Amino acid sequence: MASLLDTLARERLLKDSAAAAEVLVPGEPPHVSLLRLCDAGLLQGGLSVALGVRPDELVGPLTLAMGGAARTFKLIDVRERPTLELHVLAGELTERWEVEDLAALVHNLNDLYRQAPEVRAVAVLGEWADALQLVCVEKRALPRLLRQSFFAPQNAPALGRLLGEE
C-alpha cells in the first residue's frame, strides 16, 4: 500500500496520508483501494456521487472540482425527453447536450474543456458503495497516472484521446 499512497501523495491527490493508511485493506488490489479512498473523501478532486443523482444535479459540484474556466459553466435549461437534454452556456458557446447518464456528462465536460490546460480532467474510477467514484486531475499529471497500474479509470481511452494519444 505504501507505493500507492506515495504515488498519490507525489501527484498531490491525497488529502491525508495517515487517514488514508487507516482506510486501506492489506492485500486489496490497488485499483480497489483507489475507489475506497475516493469514497472516504481522501482524494483531492475526488467526488463520490450517489447512483441516483441526475446529470443536471452533478453539474455544479463537478465543474467546481474541475476548476479554471469550468467554473463559469452555466446550465441554462433542462428538458426531460426520452433522454435528458441540458442546454449549456460555456463562455460564448451555447450547446444542447443529450446526456443519458453521469458518464455522458463527464465525457461532454472533458471534451468541452480539452483545450483548456487549467481545467482538470475527470476520470471515472468506477462504482463503489452504491456511488460512482470520480476524480478530477491536472491534465499535466494525467499521462503519468495513466501509466500506473492502480489508475484504471473506465474512461481511460477518452482520457488518452484528450491528451492526443490513441
CSV table of C-alpha atoms in Angstrom, one decimal, residues 27 33 87:
chain,number,residue,atom,x,y,z
A,27,GLY,CA,-3.8,-7.3,0.2
A,33,SER,CA,-8.0,0.9,-2.8
A,87,HIS,CA,-28.9,23.5,-22.5
